Coordinates of C-alpha atoms in Angstrom, one line a residue:
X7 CA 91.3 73.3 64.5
X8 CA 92.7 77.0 65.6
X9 CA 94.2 78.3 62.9
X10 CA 94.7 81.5 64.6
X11 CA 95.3 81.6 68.7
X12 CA 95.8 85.3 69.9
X13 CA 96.0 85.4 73.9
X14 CA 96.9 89.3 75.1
X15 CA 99.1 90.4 72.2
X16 CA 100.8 93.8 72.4
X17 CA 102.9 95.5 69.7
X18 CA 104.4 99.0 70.6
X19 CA 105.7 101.6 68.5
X20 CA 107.6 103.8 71.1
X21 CA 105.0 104.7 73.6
X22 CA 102.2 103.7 71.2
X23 CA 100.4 100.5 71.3
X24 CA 98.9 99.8 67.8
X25 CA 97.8 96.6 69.3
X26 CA 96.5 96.5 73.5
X27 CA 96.1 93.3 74.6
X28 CA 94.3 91.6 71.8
X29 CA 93.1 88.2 71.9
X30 CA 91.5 86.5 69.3
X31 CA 90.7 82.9 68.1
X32 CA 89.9 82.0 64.2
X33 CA 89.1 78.3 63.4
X34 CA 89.8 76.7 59.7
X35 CA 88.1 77.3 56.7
X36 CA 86.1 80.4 57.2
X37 CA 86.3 83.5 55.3
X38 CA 87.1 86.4 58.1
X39 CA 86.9 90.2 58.0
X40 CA 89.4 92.1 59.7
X41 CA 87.4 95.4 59.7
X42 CA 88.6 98.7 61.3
X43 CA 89.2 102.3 60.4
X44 CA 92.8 103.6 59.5
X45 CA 95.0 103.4 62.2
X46 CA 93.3 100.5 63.4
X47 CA 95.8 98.2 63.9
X48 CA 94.8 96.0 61.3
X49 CA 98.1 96.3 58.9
X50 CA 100.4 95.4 62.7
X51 CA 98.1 92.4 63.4
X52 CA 98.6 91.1 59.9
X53 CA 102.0 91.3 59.4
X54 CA 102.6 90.2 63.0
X55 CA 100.4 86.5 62.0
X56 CA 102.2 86.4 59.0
X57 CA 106.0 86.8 60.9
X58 CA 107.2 89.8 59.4
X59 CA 106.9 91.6 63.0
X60 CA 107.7 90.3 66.3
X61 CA 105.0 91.5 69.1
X62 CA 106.0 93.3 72.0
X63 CA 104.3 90.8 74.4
X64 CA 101.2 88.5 75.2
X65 CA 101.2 85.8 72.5
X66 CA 100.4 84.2 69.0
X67 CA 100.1 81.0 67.4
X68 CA 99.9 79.8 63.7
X69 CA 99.0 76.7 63.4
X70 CA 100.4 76.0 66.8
X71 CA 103.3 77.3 66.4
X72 CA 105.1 80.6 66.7
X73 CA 105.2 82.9 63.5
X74 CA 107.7 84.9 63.8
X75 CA 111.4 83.0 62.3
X76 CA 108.9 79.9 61.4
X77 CA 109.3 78.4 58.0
X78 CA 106.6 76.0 58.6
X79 CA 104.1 79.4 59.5
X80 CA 105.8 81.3 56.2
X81 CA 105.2 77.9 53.9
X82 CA 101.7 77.9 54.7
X83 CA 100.5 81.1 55.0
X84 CA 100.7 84.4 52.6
X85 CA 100.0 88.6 53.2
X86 CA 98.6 90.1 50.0
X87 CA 99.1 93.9 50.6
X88 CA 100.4 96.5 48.1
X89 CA 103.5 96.4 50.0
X90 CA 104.0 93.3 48.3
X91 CA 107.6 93.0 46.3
X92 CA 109.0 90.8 43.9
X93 CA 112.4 90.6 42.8
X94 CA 113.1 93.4 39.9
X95 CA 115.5 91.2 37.6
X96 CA 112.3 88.5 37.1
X97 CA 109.1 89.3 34.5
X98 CA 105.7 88.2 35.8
X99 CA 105.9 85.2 33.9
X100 CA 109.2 83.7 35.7
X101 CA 107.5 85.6 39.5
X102 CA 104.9 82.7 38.8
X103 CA 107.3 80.4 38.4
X104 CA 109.1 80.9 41.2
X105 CA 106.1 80.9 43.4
X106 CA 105.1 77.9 42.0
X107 CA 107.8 76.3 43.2
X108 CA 107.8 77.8 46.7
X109 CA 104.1 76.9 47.5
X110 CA 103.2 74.0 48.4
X111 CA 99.1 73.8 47.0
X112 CA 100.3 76.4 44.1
X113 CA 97.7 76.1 41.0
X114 CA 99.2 76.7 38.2
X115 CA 96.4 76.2 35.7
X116 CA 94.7 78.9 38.2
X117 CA 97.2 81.7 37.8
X118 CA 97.4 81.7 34.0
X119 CA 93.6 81.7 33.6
X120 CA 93.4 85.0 35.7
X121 CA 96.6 86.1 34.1
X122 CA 95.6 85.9 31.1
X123 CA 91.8 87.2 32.0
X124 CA 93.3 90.6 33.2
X125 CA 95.2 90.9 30.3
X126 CA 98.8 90.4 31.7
X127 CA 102.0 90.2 30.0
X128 CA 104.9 87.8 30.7
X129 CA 107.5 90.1 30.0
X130 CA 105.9 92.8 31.8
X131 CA 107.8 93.6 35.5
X132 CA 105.9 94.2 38.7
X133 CA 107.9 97.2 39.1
X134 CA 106.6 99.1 36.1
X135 CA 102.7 98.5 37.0
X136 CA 99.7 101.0 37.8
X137 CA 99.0 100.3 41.2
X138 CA 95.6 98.7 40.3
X139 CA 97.4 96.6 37.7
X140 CA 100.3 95.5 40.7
X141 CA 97.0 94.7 43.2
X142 CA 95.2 92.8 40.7
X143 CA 98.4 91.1 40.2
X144 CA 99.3 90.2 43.9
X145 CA 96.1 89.0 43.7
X146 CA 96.6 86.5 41.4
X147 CA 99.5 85.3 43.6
X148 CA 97.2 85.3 47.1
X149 CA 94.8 83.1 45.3
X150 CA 96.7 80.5 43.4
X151 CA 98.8 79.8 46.2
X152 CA 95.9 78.3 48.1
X153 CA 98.0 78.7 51.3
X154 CA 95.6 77.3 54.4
X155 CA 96.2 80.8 55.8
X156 CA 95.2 83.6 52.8
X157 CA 95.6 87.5 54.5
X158 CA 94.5 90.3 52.2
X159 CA 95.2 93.3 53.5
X160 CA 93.1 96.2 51.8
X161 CA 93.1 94.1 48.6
X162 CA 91.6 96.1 45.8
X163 CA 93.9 99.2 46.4
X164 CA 93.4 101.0 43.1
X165 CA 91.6 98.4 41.6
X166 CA 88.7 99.7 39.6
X167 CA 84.6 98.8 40.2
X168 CA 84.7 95.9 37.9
X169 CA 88.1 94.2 38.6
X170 CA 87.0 94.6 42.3
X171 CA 83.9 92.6 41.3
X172 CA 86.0 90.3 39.4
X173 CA 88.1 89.6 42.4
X174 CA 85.5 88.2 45.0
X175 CA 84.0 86.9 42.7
X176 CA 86.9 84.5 41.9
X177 CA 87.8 84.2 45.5
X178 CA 84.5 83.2 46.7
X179 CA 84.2 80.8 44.3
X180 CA 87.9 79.4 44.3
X181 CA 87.3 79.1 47.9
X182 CA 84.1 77.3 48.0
X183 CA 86.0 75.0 45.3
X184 CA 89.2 74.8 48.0
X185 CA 88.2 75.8 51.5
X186 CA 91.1 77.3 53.4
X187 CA 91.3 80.1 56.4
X188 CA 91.0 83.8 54.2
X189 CA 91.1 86.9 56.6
X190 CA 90.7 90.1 54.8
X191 CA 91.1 93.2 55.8
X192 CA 89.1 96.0 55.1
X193 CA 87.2 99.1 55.8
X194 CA 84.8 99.0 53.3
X195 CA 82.8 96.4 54.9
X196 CA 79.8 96.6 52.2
X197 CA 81.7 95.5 49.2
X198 CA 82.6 92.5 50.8
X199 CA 80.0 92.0 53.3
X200 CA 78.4 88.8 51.9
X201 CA 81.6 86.9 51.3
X202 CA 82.2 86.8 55.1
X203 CA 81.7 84.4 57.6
X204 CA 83.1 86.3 60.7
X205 CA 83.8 90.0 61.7
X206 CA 86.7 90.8 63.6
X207 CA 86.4 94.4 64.6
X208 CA 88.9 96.4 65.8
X209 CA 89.8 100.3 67.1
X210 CA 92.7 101.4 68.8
X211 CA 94.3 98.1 69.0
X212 CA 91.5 96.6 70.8
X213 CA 88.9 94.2 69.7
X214 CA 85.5 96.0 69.9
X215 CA 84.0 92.8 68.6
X216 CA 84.3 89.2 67.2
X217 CA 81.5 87.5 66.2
X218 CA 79.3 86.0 62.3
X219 CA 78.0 88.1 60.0
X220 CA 74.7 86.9 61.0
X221 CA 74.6 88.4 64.3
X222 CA 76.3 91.5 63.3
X223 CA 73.2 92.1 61.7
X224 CA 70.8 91.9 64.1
X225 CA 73.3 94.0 66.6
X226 CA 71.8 97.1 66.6
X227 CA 68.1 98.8 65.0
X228 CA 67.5 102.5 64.1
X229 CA 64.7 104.5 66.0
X230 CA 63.0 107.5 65.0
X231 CA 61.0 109.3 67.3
X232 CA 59.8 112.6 68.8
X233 CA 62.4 114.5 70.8
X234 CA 60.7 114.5 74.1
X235 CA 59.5 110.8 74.0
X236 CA 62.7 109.2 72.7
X237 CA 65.0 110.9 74.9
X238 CA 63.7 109.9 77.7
X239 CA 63.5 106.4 76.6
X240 CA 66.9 106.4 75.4
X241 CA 68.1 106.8 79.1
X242 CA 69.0 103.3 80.1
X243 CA 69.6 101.6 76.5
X244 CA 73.2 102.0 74.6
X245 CA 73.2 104.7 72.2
X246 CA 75.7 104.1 69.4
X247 CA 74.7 106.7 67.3
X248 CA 72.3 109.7 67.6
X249 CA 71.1 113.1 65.7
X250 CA 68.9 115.2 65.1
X251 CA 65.9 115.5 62.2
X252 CA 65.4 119.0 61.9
X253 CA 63.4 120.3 65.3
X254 CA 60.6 117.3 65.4
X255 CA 62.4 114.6 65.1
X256 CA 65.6 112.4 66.4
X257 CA 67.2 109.6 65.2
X258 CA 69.1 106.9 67.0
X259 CA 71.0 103.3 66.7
X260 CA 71.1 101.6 69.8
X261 CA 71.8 97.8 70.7
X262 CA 69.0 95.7 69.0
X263 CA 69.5 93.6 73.0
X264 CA 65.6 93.3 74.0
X265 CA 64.5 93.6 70.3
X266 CA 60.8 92.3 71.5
X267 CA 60.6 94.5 73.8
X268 CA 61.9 97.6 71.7
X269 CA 59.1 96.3 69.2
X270 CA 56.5 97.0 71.8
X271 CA 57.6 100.4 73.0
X272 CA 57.5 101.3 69.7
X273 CA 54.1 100.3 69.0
X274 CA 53.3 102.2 72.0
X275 CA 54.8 105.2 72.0
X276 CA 54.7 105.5 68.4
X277 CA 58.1 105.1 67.1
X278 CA 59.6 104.2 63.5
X279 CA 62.3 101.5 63.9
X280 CA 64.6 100.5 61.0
X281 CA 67.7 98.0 60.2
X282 CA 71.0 99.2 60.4
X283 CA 73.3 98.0 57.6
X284 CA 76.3 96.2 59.2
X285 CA 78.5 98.9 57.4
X286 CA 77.3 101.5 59.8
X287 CA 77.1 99.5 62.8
X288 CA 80.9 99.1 62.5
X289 CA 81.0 103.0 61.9
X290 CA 78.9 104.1 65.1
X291 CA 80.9 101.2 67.3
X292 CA 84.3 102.7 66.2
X293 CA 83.3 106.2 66.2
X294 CA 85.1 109.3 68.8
X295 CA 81.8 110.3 69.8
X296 CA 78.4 108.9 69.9
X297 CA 77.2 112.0 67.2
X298 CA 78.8 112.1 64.3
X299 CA 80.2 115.3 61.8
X300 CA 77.3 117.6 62.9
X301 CA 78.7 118.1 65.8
X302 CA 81.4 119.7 65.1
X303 CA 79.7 122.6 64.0
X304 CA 78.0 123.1 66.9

């Protein structure tokens, strides 16, 4: 079943498009990253599937139905983002509560274990939280509400090395335990990198990519080479990334398409192929140039 049913979407600001004609499908239960730099458009698209914003034009589907001004969409989905507020007259104790009783799969037993685990409070108010405590907290919410649709957005904002470890840790295993549709957004695509199922990449408002973990993988291989042997063979492949290693060397990510065949040449004309961490990948496909900070000094 689509979950998620994206066909052309647009959102404006002004006579900026923080989404261009998008489109997008995510089935259920799969764990998706939303990866992109700042700016992205990642923050829009979220709060666009979870009906806070209307789009511009083209069009989007929740569960088959519109999100924006749809109870049904609100009821079964939830945006965890440090945006997140809570009324200021209820402790966190009686914000559990409530949400208890608005959410439909809530797990009680679920939200006072990690309540309790981070050392919470009931009388303490969301208000008067660090803003790792108030993340760790919304958190808690995102998780025991076991909504079919579960959108993090930039989850662990302040949160520190271990309660970031703490936190996929209990998602991955609460969702194993209750598959449902998670889309988290993100660009720090190695800390979560093996939680994922799908990458959604995105830059500008477009969708550079969409596709598993697996493949992203195998999307593109490092080559290391001598200048005037590797340029010239660089001529007809993609280059997503290149510099230079001192004066005898160059080094280059390109499009891991004919991987046999890059084996070969490299046998043959003697160059050093590596992997390319996913992380990175993401980095060279979204970058303003095909060099990177070097060349700015140039």
């Amino acid at each position: 079943m689509k979950v998620v049913d994206c066909e052309g979407l647009v959102k404006k600001y002004g006579r900026s498009k923080a989404l261009n004609d998008l489109s997008f499908q995510i089935s259920e239960n799969k764990i998706t990253g939303l990866i992109g730099r700042n700016g992205a458009g990642k923050t829009t698209l979220l709060k666009i599937m979870a009906g806070f914003l209307k789009q511009t034009s083209g069009g989007i589907k929740i569960f088959n139905e519109q999100p924006y001004n749809s109870l049904f969409a609100s009821a079964n989905s939830i945006l965890v983002d440090d945006q997140m507020a809570f009324p200021t007259a209820l402790n966190l104790g009686e914000v559990l509560d409530a949400a208890g009783r608005f959410y439909a799969n809530w797990d009680d037993g679920l939200a006072k274990k990690l309540f309790d685990y981070f050392s919470f409070q009931n009388s303490q108010r969301h208000s008067e939280l660090s803003k790792g405590m108030k993340s760790t907290f919304n958190m808690i919410v995102g998780l025991a509400s076991r909504c079919p649709l579960t959108m993090f957005d930039e989850p662990t904002t302040g949160m520190d090395a271990s309660v970031r470890k703490d936190f996929y840790r209990a998602l991955l295993k609460d969702y194993i335990a209750n598959p449902r549709t998670i889309i988290i957004s993100s660009h720090h695509l190695e800390e979560m990198e093996d939680l994922l199922e799908d990458i959604l990449l995105l830059n500008d408002g477009q969708k550079i990519l969409h596709l598993p973990v697996s493949d992203l993988k195998e999307y593109a291989i490092g080559v290391k080479g001598n200048p005037k042997g590797l340029i010239e063979w660089l001529d007809d492949k993609e280059v997503l990334y290149k510099k230079e290693i001192g004066t005898s060397m160059i080094y280059a990510v390109i499009e891991n398409i004919y991987s046999e065949k890059i084996k070969k040449d490299a046998n043959k004309f003697g160059f050093e192929l590596s992997p390319v961490s996913s992380n990175d990948i993401c980095i060279y496909l979204t970058g303003k140039e095909k060099g990177g900070i070097d060349d700015v000094f140039k």
